[in-house]
XYZ file of C-alpha atoms in Angstrom:
430
model
C -1.173 -17.573 -13.850
C -4.071 -18.986 -11.835
C -1.900 -21.403 -9.844
C 1.048 -19.161 -9.077
C 0.011 -15.536 -9.651
C -1.593 -13.677 -6.754
C -2.004 -16.491 -4.222
C -0.731 -14.190 -1.458
C -4.042 -12.266 -1.467
C -5.822 -15.357 -0.120
C -3.245 -16.098 2.580
C -5.614 -15.064 5.393
C -7.539 -18.315 4.768
C -4.890 -20.334 6.629
C -4.505 -18.057 9.658
C -6.420 -20.565 11.795
C -4.320 -23.412 10.382
C -1.167 -21.534 11.379
C -2.611 -20.959 14.846
C -3.384 -24.678 15.267
C 0.166 -25.430 14.151
C 1.334 -23.132 16.987
C 3.146 -20.672 14.740
C 4.113 -17.643 16.868
C 2.227 -19.136 19.819
C 5.195 -18.154 22.008
C 3.922 -14.553 21.800
C 0.638 -15.495 23.461
C -0.011 -15.311 27.176
C -1.493 -18.295 29.004
C -4.853 -16.498 29.189
C -5.064 -15.828 25.448
C -4.006 -19.401 24.680
C -6.847 -20.695 26.851
C -9.455 -18.445 25.242
C -8.175 -19.210 21.748
C -7.603 -15.535 20.995
C -4.148 -14.007 20.704
C -3.796 -10.516 19.268
C 0.014 -10.692 19.136
C -0.080 -13.923 17.143
C -2.699 -12.567 14.723
C -0.662 -9.391 14.266
C 2.330 -11.452 13.092
C 0.148 -13.203 10.522
C -1.281 -9.883 9.321
C 2.181 -8.308 9.125
C 3.500 -11.259 7.099
C 0.526 -10.978 4.735
C 0.932 -7.206 4.368
C 4.656 -7.578 3.699
C 3.923 -10.279 1.139
C 1.395 -8.099 -0.685
C 3.883 -5.208 -0.682
C 6.639 -7.409 -2.124
C 4.183 -8.712 -4.687
C 4.156 -5.218 -6.206
C 7.363 -3.427 -5.133
C 9.874 -5.256 -7.404
C 7.690 -4.714 -10.478
C 9.791 -1.815 -11.800
C 12.997 -3.850 -11.722
C 11.194 -6.854 -13.178
C 9.964 -4.632 -16.009
C 13.504 -3.396 -16.752
C 14.834 -6.959 -16.800
C 12.017 -8.045 -19.120
C 12.720 -5.223 -21.577
C 16.460 -5.953 -21.457
C 16.653 -9.756 -21.338
C 13.170 -10.955 -22.274
C 10.346 -12.618 -20.341
C 11.829 -16.110 -20.439
C 15.095 -15.116 -18.753
C 13.306 -13.324 -15.905
C 10.829 -16.138 -15.343
C 13.617 -18.719 -15.160
C 15.335 -16.641 -12.463
C 12.054 -16.363 -10.546
C 11.923 -20.150 -10.169
C 14.580 -19.759 -7.454
C 12.249 -17.442 -5.496
C 9.408 -19.901 -6.033
C 11.451 -22.746 -4.561
C 12.593 -20.686 -1.538
C 9.067 -19.432 -0.845
C 7.202 -22.726 -0.928
C 10.004 -24.716 0.701
C 9.838 -22.245 3.601
C 6.127 -22.945 4.042
C 6.740 -26.700 3.864
C 9.373 -26.485 6.629
C 7.379 -24.064 8.802
C 6.928 -25.201 12.415
C 7.264 -23.780 15.971
C 10.817 -22.586 16.431
C 11.022 -21.735 12.729
C 8.267 -19.123 12.841
C 10.376 -16.654 10.802
C 9.893 -18.910 7.768
C 6.364 -17.487 7.559
C 7.777 -14.121 6.480
C 10.222 -15.774 4.082
C 7.373 -17.649 2.422
C 5.235 -14.530 2.009
C 8.093 -12.457 0.567
C 9.615 -15.007 -1.826
C 6.355 -16.528 -3.068
C 5.227 -12.969 -3.818
C 8.460 -12.192 -5.678
C 7.925 -15.277 -7.794
C 4.231 -14.490 -8.240
C 4.745 -10.964 -9.565
C 7.195 -12.256 -12.180
C 4.591 -14.784 -13.306
C 2.002 -12.004 -13.514
C 4.105 -9.428 -15.392
C 5.637 -11.899 -17.849
C 2.166 -13.225 -18.589
C 0.799 -9.699 -19.066
C 3.667 -8.963 -21.446
C 2.670 -11.969 -23.548
C -0.521 -10.091 -24.464
C 1.693 -8.313 -27.013
C 1.442 -11.397 -29.213
C -2.037 -10.049 -29.980
C -2.638 -6.681 -31.606
C -6.365 -6.180 -32.100
C -7.413 -7.989 -28.911
C -4.794 -6.848 -26.405
C -7.305 -5.317 -24.010
C -9.387 -8.496 -23.950
C -6.370 -10.800 -23.545
C -4.752 -8.624 -20.854
C -7.994 -8.438 -18.897
C -8.555 -12.203 -19.214
C -5.072 -12.755 -17.780
C -5.851 -10.247 -15.022
C -8.904 -12.317 -14.139
C -6.830 -15.491 -13.977
C -4.348 -13.763 -11.668
C -7.034 -12.406 -9.335
C -8.745 -15.800 -9.101
C -5.513 -17.375 -7.816
C -6.622 -15.966 -4.442
C -8.763 -19.097 -4.031
C -5.971 -21.630 -3.505
C -5.256 -20.979 0.177
C -8.970 -21.508 0.856
C -8.692 -24.840 -0.938
C -5.724 -25.580 1.348
C -7.858 -24.707 4.367
C -10.681 -27.076 3.348
C -8.312 -29.967 2.625
C -6.502 -29.479 5.941
C -9.684 -29.077 8.009
C -11.100 -32.274 6.496
C -7.916 -34.166 7.332
C -7.090 -34.883 3.689
C -3.622 -33.302 3.665
C -1.200 -31.323 5.825
C -0.005 -27.793 5.072
C 3.538 -29.045 4.459
C 2.307 -31.598 1.896
C 0.374 -28.948 -0.016
C 3.409 -26.663 0.055
C 5.549 -29.409 -1.501
C 2.938 -29.876 -4.253
C 3.053 -26.149 -5.039
C 6.834 -26.316 -4.900
C 6.701 -28.907 -7.694
C 4.819 -26.424 -9.876
C 8.203 -24.818 -10.465
C 8.467 -27.411 -13.236
C 5.411 -25.843 -14.900
C 7.127 -22.452 -14.711
C 10.192 -23.942 -16.401
C 8.217 -25.580 -19.213
C 5.974 -22.582 -19.923
C 9.042 -20.326 -20.026
C 10.277 -22.168 -23.119
C 6.887 -22.880 -24.691
C 5.258 -19.440 -24.469
C 7.915 -16.843 -23.610
C 10.919 -15.518 -25.498
C 14.220 -13.848 -24.628
C 16.852 -11.633 -26.251
C 19.350 -14.411 -26.911
C 19.723 -15.945 -30.366
C 19.223 -19.589 -29.361
C 15.980 -21.421 -28.477
C 13.873 -18.463 -29.595
C 10.170 -18.737 -30.362
C 9.180 -18.833 -34.065
C 6.711 -15.939 -33.594
C 7.113 -12.352 -32.362
C 5.075 -9.618 -30.700
C 2.302 -8.417 -33.022
C 2.808 -4.658 -33.231
C 1.474 -3.918 -36.702
C -1.149 -1.558 -35.267
C 1.505 0.474 -33.451
C 3.551 3.383 -34.801
C 5.466 2.268 -37.866
C 7.386 5.482 -38.501
C 10.823 5.028 -36.916
C 11.305 8.764 -36.413
C 7.996 9.046 -34.563
C 8.812 5.937 -32.523
C 12.109 7.518 -31.470
C 10.207 10.598 -30.286
C 7.794 8.360 -28.381
C 10.346 7.686 -25.637
C 9.885 6.002 -22.283
C 10.121 9.375 -20.538
C 7.384 10.790 -22.762
C 5.126 7.867 -21.909
C 5.889 8.240 -18.194
C 4.825 11.895 -18.377
C 1.639 11.036 -20.241
C -1.383 12.330 -18.267
C -3.156 9.061 -19.016
C -0.289 7.021 -17.555
C 0.011 9.208 -14.451
C -3.735 8.929 -13.942
C -3.737 5.147 -14.251
C -0.867 4.741 -11.766
C -2.333 7.065 -9.131
C -5.808 5.697 -9.639
C -4.756 2.060 -9.259
C -2.527 2.785 -6.241
C -5.268 4.488 -4.236
C -8.426 2.750 -5.399
C -6.907 -0.707 -4.851
C -6.394 0.044 -1.128
C -9.909 -1.091 -0.034
C -9.524 -4.580 -1.542
C -6.019 -5.024 -0.146
C -7.048 -3.782 3.297
C -10.039 -6.130 3.340
C -7.671 -9.066 2.707
C -5.526 -8.127 5.710
C -8.513 -7.200 7.903
C -10.687 -10.183 6.939
C -9.724 -12.688 9.679
C -10.584 -10.572 12.775
C -13.524 -9.058 10.880
C -15.198 -12.382 10.032
C -14.377 -13.844 13.454
C -16.204 -10.963 15.163
C -19.234 -11.045 12.862
C -19.721 -14.819 13.194
C -19.399 -14.677 16.979
C -16.169 -16.721 16.870
C -18.012 -19.584 15.138
C -14.981 -21.160 13.436
C -16.999 -23.400 11.131
C -19.130 -20.528 9.846
C -16.119 -18.215 9.601
C -14.263 -20.798 7.501
C -17.233 -21.075 5.140
C -17.357 -17.319 4.615
C -13.582 -17.176 4.147
C -13.818 -19.932 1.546
C -16.604 -18.023 -0.223
C -14.558 -14.799 0.000
C -11.591 -16.324 -1.810
C -13.380 -18.651 -4.238
C -15.690 -15.832 -5.369
C -12.662 -14.360 -7.127
C -13.113 -17.044 -9.803
C -15.781 -14.772 -11.249
C -12.933 -12.394 -12.169
C -12.177 -14.656 -15.130
C -15.518 -13.472 -16.553
C -15.663 -9.944 -15.119
C -12.181 -8.880 -16.261
C -12.656 -9.719 -19.975
C -16.003 -7.892 -19.944
C -14.195 -4.815 -18.650
C -11.460 -5.322 -21.229
C -14.048 -5.517 -24.003
C -15.741 -2.340 -22.785
C -12.400 -0.561 -22.557
C -11.328 -1.570 -26.060
C -14.735 -1.075 -27.713
C -14.157 0.943 -30.923
C -11.068 2.455 -29.245
C -9.013 2.130 -32.440
C -11.512 4.251 -34.411
C -11.197 7.514 -32.505
C -9.584 9.162 -29.508
C -13.009 10.293 -28.360
C -14.245 6.731 -28.010
C -10.982 5.729 -26.340
C -11.295 8.414 -23.658
C -14.992 7.659 -23.164
C -14.242 3.979 -22.539
C -11.520 4.808 -20.025
C -13.723 7.344 -18.246
C -16.704 4.987 -17.966
C -14.773 1.942 -16.724
C -12.663 3.880 -14.231
C -15.688 5.806 -12.946
C -17.477 2.503 -12.417
C -14.536 1.055 -10.503
C -14.306 4.216 -8.382
C -17.976 4.010 -7.395
C -17.675 0.300 -6.581
C -14.731 0.979 -4.280
C -16.611 3.766 -2.499
C -19.364 1.247 -1.773
C -16.761 -1.334 -0.723
C -15.426 1.105 1.884
C -18.877 1.843 3.296
C -20.238 -1.712 3.679
C -17.677 -3.077 6.247
C -18.317 -0.138 8.570
C -21.507 -1.927 9.598
C -20.413 -4.967 11.605
C -23.372 -7.175 10.782
C -23.779 -10.587 9.184
C -26.318 -9.042 6.789
C -23.571 -7.237 4.880
C -21.405 -10.288 4.135
C -22.997 -11.415 0.855
C -23.142 -7.874 -0.620
C -19.565 -7.371 0.566
C -18.351 -10.485 -1.276
C -20.089 -9.399 -4.480
C -18.871 -5.791 -4.397
C -15.322 -6.818 -3.461
C -15.061 -9.151 -6.430
C -16.556 -6.618 -8.847
C -14.437 -3.707 -7.618
C -11.100 -5.503 -7.603
C -11.656 -7.173 -10.966
C -12.766 -3.902 -12.548
C -9.910 -1.722 -11.313
C -7.135 -4.227 -12.065
C -8.486 -5.184 -15.489
C -9.149 -1.580 -16.487
C -5.726 -0.252 -15.514
C -3.802 -3.188 -16.975
C -5.788 -3.027 -20.209
C -4.996 0.700 -20.498
C -1.271 -0.027 -20.265
C -1.415 -2.946 -22.710
C -3.619 -1.161 -25.257
C -2.578 2.482 -25.338
C 1.204 2.333 -24.907
C 4.006 0.953 -27.135
C 5.012 -2.672 -26.557
C 8.676 -1.563 -26.499
C 8.078 -0.018 -23.068
C 5.246 -2.144 -21.723
C 7.484 -4.068 -19.311
C 8.841 -0.955 -17.618
C 5.538 0.926 -17.692
C 3.743 -2.002 -16.068
C 6.592 -2.458 -13.595
C 6.641 1.171 -12.474
C 2.874 1.141 -12.042
C 2.858 -1.907 -9.782
C 5.944 -0.764 -7.849
C 4.101 2.400 -6.848
C 1.091 0.268 -5.903
C 3.412 -1.809 -3.698
C 4.840 1.278 -2.010
C 1.340 2.512 -1.205
C 0.557 -0.919 0.306
C 2.695 -0.045 3.347
C -0.099 2.249 4.567
C -1.789 -1.010 5.624
C 0.561 -1.216 8.640
C -0.902 2.044 9.931
C -4.483 1.262 8.961
C -4.504 -2.106 10.726
C -3.655 -0.375 14.021
C -6.924 1.547 13.703
C -8.885 -1.728 13.804
C -8.066 -2.498 17.454
C -10.583 -3.082 18.911
C -12.592 -4.370 15.978
C -15.514 -2.077 16.818
C -13.252 0.904 16.042
C -12.413 -0.346 12.530
C -14.718 2.299 11.042
C -11.895 4.812 11.581
C -9.667 2.949 9.124
C -12.461 2.735 6.558
C -13.141 6.472 6.840
C -9.472 7.194 6.094
C -9.644 4.923 3.042
C -12.891 6.524 1.843
C -11.241 9.951 2.054
C -8.316 8.759 -0.091
C -10.599 7.177 -2.684
C -12.808 10.284 -2.834
C -9.726 12.411 -3.558
C -9.158 10.303 -6.671
C -12.453 11.644 -7.948
C -10.486 14.727 -8.987
C -8.583 12.608 -11.482
C -11.855 11.287 -12.876
C -12.874 14.911 -13.444
C -9.679 15.357 -15.467
C -10.500 12.322 -17.601
C -14.032 13.493 -18.325
C -12.789 17.000 -19.164
C -10.278 15.450 -21.551
C -13.044 13.384 -23.133
C -15.351 16.375 -23.667
C -12.493 18.470 -25.105
C -11.636 15.711 -27.557
C -15.312 15.269 -28.433
C -15.664 18.989 -29.097
C -12.551 18.939 -31.290
C -13.848 15.990 -33.315
C -17.226 17.677 -33.790
C -15.541 20.890 -34.955
C -13.342 18.957 -37.389
C -16.379 17.113 -38.702
C -18.296 20.386 -39.109
C -15.432 22.072 -40.979
C -14.932 19.062 -43.229
C -18.581 18.838 -44.215
C -19.280 22.562 -44.691
C -16.502 23.279 -47.205
C -17.533 24.497 -50.647
């Protein structure tokens, strides 16, 4: 999960490496080549990254269907092909083969999302601790952002070339193959795991389970809320990933050494997600099995916290100053870890395991579709001093999601009132 999950989110760390390797340098004029600044070249890198992030989420629905139909192992074995294509493309990338940059971003993302969803689905082997396990896995996936920064450091220090590192990551396909048989199962009768999903805390009545259909879960207000909330509130973190390179270059006064250090800190700081995500998962699952009131309170508190963090995340980058960099790194890590862990834990904890693959897939597919707004937002950042326009648009979208938080809190107070009335009636009978 950490090696192969969401590496695409840290791809901006090697933009300067790609520039030194003259990828898409043919788009630059002689003047921009001399000054070391080429907007057209940078735009290609940003577009490839945006497309990769979109394809990291878009196929999730189909991946979920395949998981529910054939099992996690089957889907993960198929994804090894995408893994090979993606990392082989990066290994063979050179001037004249610039298009391989897009192929790498798309196929490595396709492989990565399969790794993520199949790993999330494995949280069903745990019943009482699903929220904690799912959020721990979410943290591992978020922290995979760091690896391209590790690439950057190794390349800048002359230890390895980009192609060599790509071949090493290509070899990790063997890990995918081995873990598919050791930890994942499929629907076929041979080579099955000796243990099954632990669902003893779920609905045992077959008639009630039949009524609890996929369509009913899709229409659940809680599910709709989680999907919309994640899709919109995740925009600031995704946009910051795409916007980071020109942003940090401007703030550091084109000091490449200092910019590289901040980029490394930006990506490596995501390691803290391994701690932050389980904390959120614990808070979300705290006493949730005892009452609906507690369940709704947990959801409301965690999602309200993530909403506030993302509002702050939108405001900080408006001020183009080096003083905001450290707070920005901290808030970015907290906000992304909180929103991803909270939403994934909701799906894993409060919905039947029979539909978890498709429910998770649909959620992330919608997130991927919303990612395409980045193409429009990035145009608002030229010149960099006008980037505040893009952040204002994002703030407006995130603020709108406050209406859904109102719905959650109303639902909590209604449930609390109902429980208090039931308690009063029960204890005042003669």
